[in-house]
XYZ file of C-alpha atoms in Angstrom:
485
model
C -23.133 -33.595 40.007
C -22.006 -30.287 39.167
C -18.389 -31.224 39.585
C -19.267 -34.050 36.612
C -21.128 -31.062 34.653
C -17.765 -29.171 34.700
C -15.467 -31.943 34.067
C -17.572 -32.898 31.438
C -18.065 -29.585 29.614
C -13.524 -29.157 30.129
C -12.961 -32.560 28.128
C -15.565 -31.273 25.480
C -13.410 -28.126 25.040
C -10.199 -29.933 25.208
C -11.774 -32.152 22.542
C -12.678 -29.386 20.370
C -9.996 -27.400 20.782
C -7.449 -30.343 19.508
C -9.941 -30.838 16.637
C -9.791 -27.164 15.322
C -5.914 -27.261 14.687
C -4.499 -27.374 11.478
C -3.333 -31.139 10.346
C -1.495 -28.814 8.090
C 2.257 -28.128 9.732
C 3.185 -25.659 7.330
C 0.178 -23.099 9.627
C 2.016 -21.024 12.095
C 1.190 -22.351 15.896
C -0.555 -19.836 17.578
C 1.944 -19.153 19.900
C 4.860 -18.358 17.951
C 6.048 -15.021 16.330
C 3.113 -14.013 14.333
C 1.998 -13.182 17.752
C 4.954 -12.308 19.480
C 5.511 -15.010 21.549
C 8.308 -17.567 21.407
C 8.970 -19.871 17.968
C 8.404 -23.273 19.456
C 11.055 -24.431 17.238
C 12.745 -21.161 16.166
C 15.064 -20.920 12.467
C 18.231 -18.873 13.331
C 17.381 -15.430 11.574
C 20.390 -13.429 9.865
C 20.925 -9.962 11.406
C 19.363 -7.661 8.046
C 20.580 -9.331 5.274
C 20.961 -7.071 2.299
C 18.575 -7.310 -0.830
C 20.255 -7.755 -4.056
C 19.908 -4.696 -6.515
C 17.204 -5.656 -8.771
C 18.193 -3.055 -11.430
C 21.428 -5.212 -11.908
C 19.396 -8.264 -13.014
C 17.307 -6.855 -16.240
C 15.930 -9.285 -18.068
C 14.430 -7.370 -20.651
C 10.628 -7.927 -19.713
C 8.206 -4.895 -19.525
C 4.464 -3.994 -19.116
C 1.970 -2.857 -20.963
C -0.481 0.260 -19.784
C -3.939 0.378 -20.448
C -3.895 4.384 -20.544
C -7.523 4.766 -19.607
C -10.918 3.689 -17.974
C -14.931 4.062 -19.006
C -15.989 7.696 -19.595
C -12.808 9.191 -18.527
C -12.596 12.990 -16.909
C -11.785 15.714 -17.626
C -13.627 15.240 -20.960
C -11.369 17.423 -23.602
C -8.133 17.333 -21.580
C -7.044 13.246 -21.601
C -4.292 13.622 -24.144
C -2.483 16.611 -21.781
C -3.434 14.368 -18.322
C -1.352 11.349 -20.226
C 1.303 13.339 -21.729
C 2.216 14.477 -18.009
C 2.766 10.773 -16.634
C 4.575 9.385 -19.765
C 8.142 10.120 -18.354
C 7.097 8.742 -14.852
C 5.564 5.342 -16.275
C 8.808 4.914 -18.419
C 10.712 5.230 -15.201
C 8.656 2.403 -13.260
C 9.363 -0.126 -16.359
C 5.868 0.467 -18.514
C 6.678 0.322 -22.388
C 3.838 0.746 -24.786
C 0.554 2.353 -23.739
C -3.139 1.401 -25.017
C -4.382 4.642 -25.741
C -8.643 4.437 -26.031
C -10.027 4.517 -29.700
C -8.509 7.782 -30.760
C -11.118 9.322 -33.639
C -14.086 10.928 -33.567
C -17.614 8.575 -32.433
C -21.092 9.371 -32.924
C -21.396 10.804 -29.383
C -18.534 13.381 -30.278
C -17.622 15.179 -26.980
C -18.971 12.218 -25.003
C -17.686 9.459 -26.825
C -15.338 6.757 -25.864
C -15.004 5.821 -29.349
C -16.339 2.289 -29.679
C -18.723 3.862 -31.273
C -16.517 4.824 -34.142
C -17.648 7.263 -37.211
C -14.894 8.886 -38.711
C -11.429 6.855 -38.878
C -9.638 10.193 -39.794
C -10.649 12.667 -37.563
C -8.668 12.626 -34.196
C -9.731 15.711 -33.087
C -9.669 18.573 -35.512
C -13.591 18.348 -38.037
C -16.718 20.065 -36.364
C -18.822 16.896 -36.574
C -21.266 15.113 -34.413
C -21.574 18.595 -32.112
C -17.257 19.276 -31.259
C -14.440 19.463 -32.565
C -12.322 17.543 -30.246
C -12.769 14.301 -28.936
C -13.650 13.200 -25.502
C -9.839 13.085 -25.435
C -9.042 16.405 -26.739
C -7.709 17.731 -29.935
C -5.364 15.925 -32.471
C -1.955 18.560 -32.082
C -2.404 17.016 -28.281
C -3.135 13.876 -28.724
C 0.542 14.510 -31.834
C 2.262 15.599 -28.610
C 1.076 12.651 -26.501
C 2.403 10.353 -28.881
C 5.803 12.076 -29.556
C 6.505 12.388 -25.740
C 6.017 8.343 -25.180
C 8.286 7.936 -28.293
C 10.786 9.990 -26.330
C 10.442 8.188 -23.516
C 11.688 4.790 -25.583
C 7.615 4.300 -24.785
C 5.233 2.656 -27.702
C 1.744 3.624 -28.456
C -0.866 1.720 -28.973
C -4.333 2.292 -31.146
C -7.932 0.740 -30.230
C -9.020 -0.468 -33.360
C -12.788 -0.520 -34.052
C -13.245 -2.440 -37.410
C -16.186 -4.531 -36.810
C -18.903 -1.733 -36.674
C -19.866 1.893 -37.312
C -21.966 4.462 -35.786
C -23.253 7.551 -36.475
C -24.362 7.995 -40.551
C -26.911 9.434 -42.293
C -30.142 7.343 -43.039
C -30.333 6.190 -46.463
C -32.454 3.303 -47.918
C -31.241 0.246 -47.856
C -32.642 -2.291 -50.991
C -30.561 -5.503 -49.380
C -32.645 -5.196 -45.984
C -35.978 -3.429 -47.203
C -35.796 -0.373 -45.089
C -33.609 3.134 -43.811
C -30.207 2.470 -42.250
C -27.612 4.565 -40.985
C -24.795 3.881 -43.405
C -24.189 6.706 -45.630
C -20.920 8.335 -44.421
C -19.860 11.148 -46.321
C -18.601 14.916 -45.506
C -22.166 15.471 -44.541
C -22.546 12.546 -42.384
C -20.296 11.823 -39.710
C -17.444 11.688 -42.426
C -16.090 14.776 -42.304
C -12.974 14.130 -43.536
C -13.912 12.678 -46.326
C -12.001 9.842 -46.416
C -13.368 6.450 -46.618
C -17.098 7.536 -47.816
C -18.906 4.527 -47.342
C -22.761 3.387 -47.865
C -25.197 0.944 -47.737
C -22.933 -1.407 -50.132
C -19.859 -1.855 -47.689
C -22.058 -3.279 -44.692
C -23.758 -6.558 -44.757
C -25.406 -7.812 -46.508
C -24.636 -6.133 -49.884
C -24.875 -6.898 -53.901
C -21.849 -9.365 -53.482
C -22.355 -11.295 -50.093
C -24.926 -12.470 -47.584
C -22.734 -13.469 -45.183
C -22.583 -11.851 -41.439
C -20.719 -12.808 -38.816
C -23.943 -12.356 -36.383
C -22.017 -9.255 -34.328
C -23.992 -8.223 -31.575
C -23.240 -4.704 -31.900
C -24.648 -2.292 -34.546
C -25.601 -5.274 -37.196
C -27.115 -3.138 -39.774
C -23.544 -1.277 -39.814
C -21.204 -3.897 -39.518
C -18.147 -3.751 -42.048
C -17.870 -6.401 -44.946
C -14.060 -7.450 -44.873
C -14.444 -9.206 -47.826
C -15.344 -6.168 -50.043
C -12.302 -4.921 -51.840
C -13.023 -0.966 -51.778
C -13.249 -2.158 -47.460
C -9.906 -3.995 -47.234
C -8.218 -0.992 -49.235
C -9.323 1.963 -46.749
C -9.164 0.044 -43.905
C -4.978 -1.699 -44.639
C -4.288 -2.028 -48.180
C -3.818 1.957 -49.495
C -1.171 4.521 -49.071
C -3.392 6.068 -46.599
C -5.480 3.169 -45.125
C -6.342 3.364 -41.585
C -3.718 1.358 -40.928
C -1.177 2.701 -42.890
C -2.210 6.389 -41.473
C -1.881 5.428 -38.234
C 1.431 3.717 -38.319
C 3.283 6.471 -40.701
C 1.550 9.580 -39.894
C -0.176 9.955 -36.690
C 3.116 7.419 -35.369
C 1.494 4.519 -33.640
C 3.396 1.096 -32.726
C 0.531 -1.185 -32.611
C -2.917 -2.547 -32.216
C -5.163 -3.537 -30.082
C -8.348 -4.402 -32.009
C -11.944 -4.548 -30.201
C -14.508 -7.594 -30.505
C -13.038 -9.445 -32.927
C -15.863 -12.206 -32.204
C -17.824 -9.719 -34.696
C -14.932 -10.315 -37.760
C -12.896 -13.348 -38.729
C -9.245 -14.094 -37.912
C -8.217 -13.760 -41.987
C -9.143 -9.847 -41.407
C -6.430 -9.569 -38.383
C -3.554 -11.864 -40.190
C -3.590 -9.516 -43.206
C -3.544 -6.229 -41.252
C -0.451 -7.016 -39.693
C 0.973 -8.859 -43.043
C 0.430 -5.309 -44.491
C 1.480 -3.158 -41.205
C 3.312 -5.687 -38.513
C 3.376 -3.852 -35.738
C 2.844 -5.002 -32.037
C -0.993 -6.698 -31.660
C -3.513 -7.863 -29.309
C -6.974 -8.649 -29.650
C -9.719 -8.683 -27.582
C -11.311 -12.283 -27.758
C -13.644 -12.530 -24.904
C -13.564 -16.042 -24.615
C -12.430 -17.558 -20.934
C -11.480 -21.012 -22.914
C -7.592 -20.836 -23.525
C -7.934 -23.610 -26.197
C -10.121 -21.064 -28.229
C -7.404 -18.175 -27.465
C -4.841 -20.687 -28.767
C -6.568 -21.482 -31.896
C -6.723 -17.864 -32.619
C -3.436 -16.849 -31.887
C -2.242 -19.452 -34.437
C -4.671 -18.666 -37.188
C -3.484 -14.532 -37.028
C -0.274 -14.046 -35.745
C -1.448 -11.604 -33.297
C -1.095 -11.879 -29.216
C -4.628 -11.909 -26.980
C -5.793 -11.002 -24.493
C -5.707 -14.126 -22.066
C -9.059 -14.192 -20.641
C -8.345 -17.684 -19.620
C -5.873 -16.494 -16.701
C -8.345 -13.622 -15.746
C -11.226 -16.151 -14.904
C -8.601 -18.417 -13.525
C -7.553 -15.826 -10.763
C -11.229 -14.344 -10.468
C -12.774 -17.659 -10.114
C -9.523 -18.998 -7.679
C -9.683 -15.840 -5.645
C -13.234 -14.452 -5.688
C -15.915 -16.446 -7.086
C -14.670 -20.264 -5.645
C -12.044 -19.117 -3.326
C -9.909 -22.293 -4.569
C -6.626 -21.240 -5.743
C -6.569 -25.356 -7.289
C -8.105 -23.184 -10.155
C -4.429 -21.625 -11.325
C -3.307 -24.883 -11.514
C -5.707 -25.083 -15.072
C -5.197 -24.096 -18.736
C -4.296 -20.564 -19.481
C -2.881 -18.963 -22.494
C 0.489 -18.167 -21.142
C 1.289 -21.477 -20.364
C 1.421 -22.686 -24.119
C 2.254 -19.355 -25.808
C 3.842 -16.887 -23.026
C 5.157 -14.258 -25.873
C 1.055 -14.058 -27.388
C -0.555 -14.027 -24.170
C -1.023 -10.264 -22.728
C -2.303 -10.977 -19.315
C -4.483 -8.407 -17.168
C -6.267 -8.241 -13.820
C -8.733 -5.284 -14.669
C -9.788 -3.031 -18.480
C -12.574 -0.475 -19.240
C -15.225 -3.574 -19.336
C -14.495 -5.811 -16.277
C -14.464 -2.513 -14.220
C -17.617 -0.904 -15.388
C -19.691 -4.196 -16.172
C -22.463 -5.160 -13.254
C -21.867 -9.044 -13.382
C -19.855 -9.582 -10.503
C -18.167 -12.733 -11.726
C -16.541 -10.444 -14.866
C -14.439 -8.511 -12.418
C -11.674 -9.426 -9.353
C -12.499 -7.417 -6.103
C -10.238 -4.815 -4.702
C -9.053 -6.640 -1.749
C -7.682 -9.316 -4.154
C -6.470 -7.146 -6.948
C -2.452 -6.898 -5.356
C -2.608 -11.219 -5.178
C -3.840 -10.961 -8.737
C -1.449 -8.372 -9.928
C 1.632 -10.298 -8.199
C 0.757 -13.635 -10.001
C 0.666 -11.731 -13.521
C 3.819 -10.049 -12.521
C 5.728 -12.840 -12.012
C 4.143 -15.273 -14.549
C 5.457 -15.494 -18.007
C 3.071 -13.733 -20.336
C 2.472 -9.762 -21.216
C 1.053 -7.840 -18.133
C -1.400 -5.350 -18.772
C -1.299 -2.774 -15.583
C -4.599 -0.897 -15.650
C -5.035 2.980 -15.107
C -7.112 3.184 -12.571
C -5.362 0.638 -10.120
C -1.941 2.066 -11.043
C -3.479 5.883 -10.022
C -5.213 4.592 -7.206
C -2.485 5.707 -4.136
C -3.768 2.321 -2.282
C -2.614 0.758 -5.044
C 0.432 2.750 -6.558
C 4.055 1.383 -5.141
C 2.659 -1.823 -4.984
C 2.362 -2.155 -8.085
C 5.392 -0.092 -9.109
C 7.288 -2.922 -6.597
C 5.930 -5.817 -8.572
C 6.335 -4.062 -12.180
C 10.133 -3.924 -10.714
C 10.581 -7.549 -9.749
C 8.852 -8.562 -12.732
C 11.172 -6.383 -14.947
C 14.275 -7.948 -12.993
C 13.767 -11.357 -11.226
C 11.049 -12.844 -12.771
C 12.627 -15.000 -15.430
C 13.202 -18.614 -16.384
C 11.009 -21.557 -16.359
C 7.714 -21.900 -14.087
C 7.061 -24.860 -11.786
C 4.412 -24.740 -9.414
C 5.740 -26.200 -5.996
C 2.509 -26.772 -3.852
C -1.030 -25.805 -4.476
C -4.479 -26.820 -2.689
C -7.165 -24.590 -1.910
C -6.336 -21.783 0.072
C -2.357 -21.779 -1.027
C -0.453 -21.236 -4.443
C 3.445 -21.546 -4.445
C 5.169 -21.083 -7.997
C 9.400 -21.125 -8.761
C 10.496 -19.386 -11.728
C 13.746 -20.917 -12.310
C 15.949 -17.572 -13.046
C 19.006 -18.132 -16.119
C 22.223 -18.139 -15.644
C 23.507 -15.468 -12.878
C 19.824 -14.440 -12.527
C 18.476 -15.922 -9.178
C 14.715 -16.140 -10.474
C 12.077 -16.069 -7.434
C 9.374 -18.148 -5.615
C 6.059 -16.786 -5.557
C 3.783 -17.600 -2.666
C -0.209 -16.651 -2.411
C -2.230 -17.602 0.476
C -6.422 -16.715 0.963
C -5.949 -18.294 4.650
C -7.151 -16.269 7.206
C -3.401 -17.220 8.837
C -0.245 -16.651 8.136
C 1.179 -19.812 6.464
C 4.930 -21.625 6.215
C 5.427 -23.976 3.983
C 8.575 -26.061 3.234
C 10.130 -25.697 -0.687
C 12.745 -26.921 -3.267
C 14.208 -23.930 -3.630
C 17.756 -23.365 -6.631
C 19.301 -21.823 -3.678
C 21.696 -23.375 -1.749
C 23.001 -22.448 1.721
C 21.653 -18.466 0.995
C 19.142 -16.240 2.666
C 16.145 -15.566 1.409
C 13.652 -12.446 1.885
C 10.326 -11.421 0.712
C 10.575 -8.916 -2.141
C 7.323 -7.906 -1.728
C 8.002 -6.271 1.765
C 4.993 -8.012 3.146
C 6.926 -10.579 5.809
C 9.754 -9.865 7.528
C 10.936 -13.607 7.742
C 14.087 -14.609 6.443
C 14.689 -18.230 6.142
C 17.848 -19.815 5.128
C 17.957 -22.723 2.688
C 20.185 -25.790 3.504
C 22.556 -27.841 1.211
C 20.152 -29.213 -0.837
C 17.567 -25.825 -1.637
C 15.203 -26.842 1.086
C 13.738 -23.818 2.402
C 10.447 -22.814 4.632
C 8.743 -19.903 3.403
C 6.212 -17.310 4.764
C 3.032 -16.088 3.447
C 0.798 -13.442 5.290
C -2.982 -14.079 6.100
C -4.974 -13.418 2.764
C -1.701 -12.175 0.983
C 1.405 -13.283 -1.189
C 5.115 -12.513 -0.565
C 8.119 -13.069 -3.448
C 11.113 -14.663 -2.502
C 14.685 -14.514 -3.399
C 18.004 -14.567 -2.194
C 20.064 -11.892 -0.191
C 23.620 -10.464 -0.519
């Protein structure tokens, strides 16, 4: 009987054991390299074949760096902390930085500027309790600028044109009651340029309309008032125009324009130009789309960052990057990003991607068409650091030519850029399997070895005649293939 009992209990292990295996033959059988043992079926491996030199295949692509996070420290000394990595972010391939909103907010030492009061002072009125900004004083933030432009590197403003903050109370006849919208040299408009009251907010003696912002409504900017669209683009020294020809900035990036309409953005840059995003909060890349069309200007594409955090956090299904995103209709408009200010301070867990899958969300941004947006505090963190200067490389080099995704289901992702002419392009491959995975690929290369750019597998497969090639990906990881010397 207890002989039965044991025979019994082996067949149900057998049984269960046979059940448990991957169906999938592109898993790596548990006893072959991954754990040191013999390849059952082993692919001759080339004795360390040489990379090619990615500087030698430029394709003209750079990054973007979001030059700050929420309440940044040292308070007063931002400007000089910046100016001190300029020269060694030009060097790892960044080209324009997105510097916070520059001017003086109605928190004044404390502010991040969102919560903007005077559009002229960037550092050098006594107003709202300091001088300087959070950021420091205006001759640094001069110097900031002028190093980037040395360093062939752009600058970009944060442009708050949807609400103000910090006037003096005056009655208001069009709502009935105080508001704070008198800005003059008295109140939080020290410069004295663009004085503004209860007339240039809505609603006014002219219009009724409001956009319904959610921010600051009772000091929300009328675009359509003439005196508005003359200090803020149209004059000699406009915001805009200021900005551009004497403070020296390349761009815009312009905050919550869900609070303005898309007519206000298009004639900005018809009067400026200049390099633009926009921040449209808005996961739907139809709606991104439709905006980028009406203005001109590139977005944000908040479509691909709820793609990756829904593919690799929220659903753990990577079938989700197989769905619309802004980049795949208009690459050169859509400024992709795996972290800002917002997703990293807000609570809401599904409005951020988690640490342990930030490197699989930079890599598919960094080899995707689209803009990449690197952000400060991932690029500073020393986990995080050549990582990121590796991808920014092979995206400044390699990653080039037209995407194809090769295989995709749940837990694996596998994308070709094509490459043009003598550049060999690149296959990347994500995996959130708790194994490492192989998987068979059309490759453009024929006959060559491949390795993993990334450094994170050692493999290196050779492709036959026809481009077929097997290719590695670690557990919960990505690698980026390409071919050898």
């Amino acid at each position: 009987m207890k002989l039965n009992k044991i025979l019994i209990l082996w067949i149900l292990a057998l049984f269960m054991g046979l059940s448990s295996c991957s169906s999938d033959d592109s898993e790596i059988d548990p006893t072959d390299d991954v754990t040191g043992q013999p390849d059952p079926d082993p692919e001759p491996q080339p004795d360390n074949p040489e990379p090619i030199d990615l500087s030698a295949y430029d394709n003209g692509s750079r990054v973007m760096m979001q030059a700050f996070y929420w309440d940044v420290e040292p308070r007063f000394e931002w400007w000089t902390n910046l100016t001190d990595k300029v020269g060694g972010w030009a060097d790892a391939g960044i080209n324009r930085l997105w510097l916070p909103v520059a001017t003086k907010g109605q928190s004044g030492g404390y502010s991040m500027g969102y919560d903007v009061s005077d559009y002229y002072d960037f550092g050098n009125y006594n107003q709202h309790g300091t001088t300087e900004t959070r950021f420091g004083s205006r001759e640094e933030l001069e110097e900031l600028i002028s190093t980037a432009h040395q360093n062939d590197v752009e600058v970009i403003a944060d442009i708050v044109i949807n609400h103000n903050s910090g006037g003096g109370l005056e009655y208001n006849p069009y709502r009935g009651y105080e508001t704070y919208t008198l800005f003059d040299e008295e109140h939080g408009n020290a410069s004295g340029m663009f004085n503004r009251n209860y007339e240039y907010f809505y609603p006014n003696s002219v219009s009724q309309y409001d956009p319904g912002s959610l921010f600051y409504a009772e000091s929300n900017l009328d675009h359509h008032r003439e005196y508005v669209q003359d200090w803020l683009w149209k004059k000699d020294n406009s915001v805009a125009k200021y900005y551009k020809n004497v403070m020296g900035f390349d761009g815009w990036r312009f905050d919550y324009v869900l609070g303005f309409e898309p007519w206000v953005v298009k004639a900005w840059l018809d009067e400026v130009g200049g390099f633009s995003v926009a921040e449209l909060w808005d996961g739907r890349a139809s709606v991104l789309r439709d905006y980028v069309n009406e203005t001109g200007s590139g977005a944000f594409d908040f479509a691909t960052f709820y793609k990756l955090e829904e593919g690799l956090d929220r659903f753990e299904d990577l079938n989700t990057l197989d769905q619309d995103m802004l980049w795949k209709t208009h690459p050169e408009k859509a400024v992709t990003f795996t972290a800002n200010h917002d997703t990293e301070k807000d609570s809401n867990e599904d409005n951020f991607i988690k640490s342990s899958n930030k490197m699989k969300a930079y890599a598919y941004i960094l080899t995707h068409p689209g803009y990449p947006t690197i952000f400060y505090s991932d690029y500073e963190n020393t986990d995080f650091q050549d990582e990121i200067k590796n991808l920014i490389e092979i995206h400044n080099s390699i990653a080039t030519g037209d995407t194809e995704i090769l295989y995709i289901d749940e837990d694996e992702y596998v994308m070709k850029r094509a490459g043009t002419g003598t550049n060999p392009g690149l296959i990347l491959y994500i995996s959130i399997s708790n194994s490492t995975k192989r998987r068979s690929v059309s490759s453009n290369w024929n006959n060559v070895t491949l390795m993993d750019y990334s450094g994170n597998s050692t493999y290196n497969p050779t492709s036959d005649e026809n481009g077929a090639v097997t290719i590695e990906a670690p557990s919960n990881g990505y690698s980026i293939w390409s071919i050898t010397e």
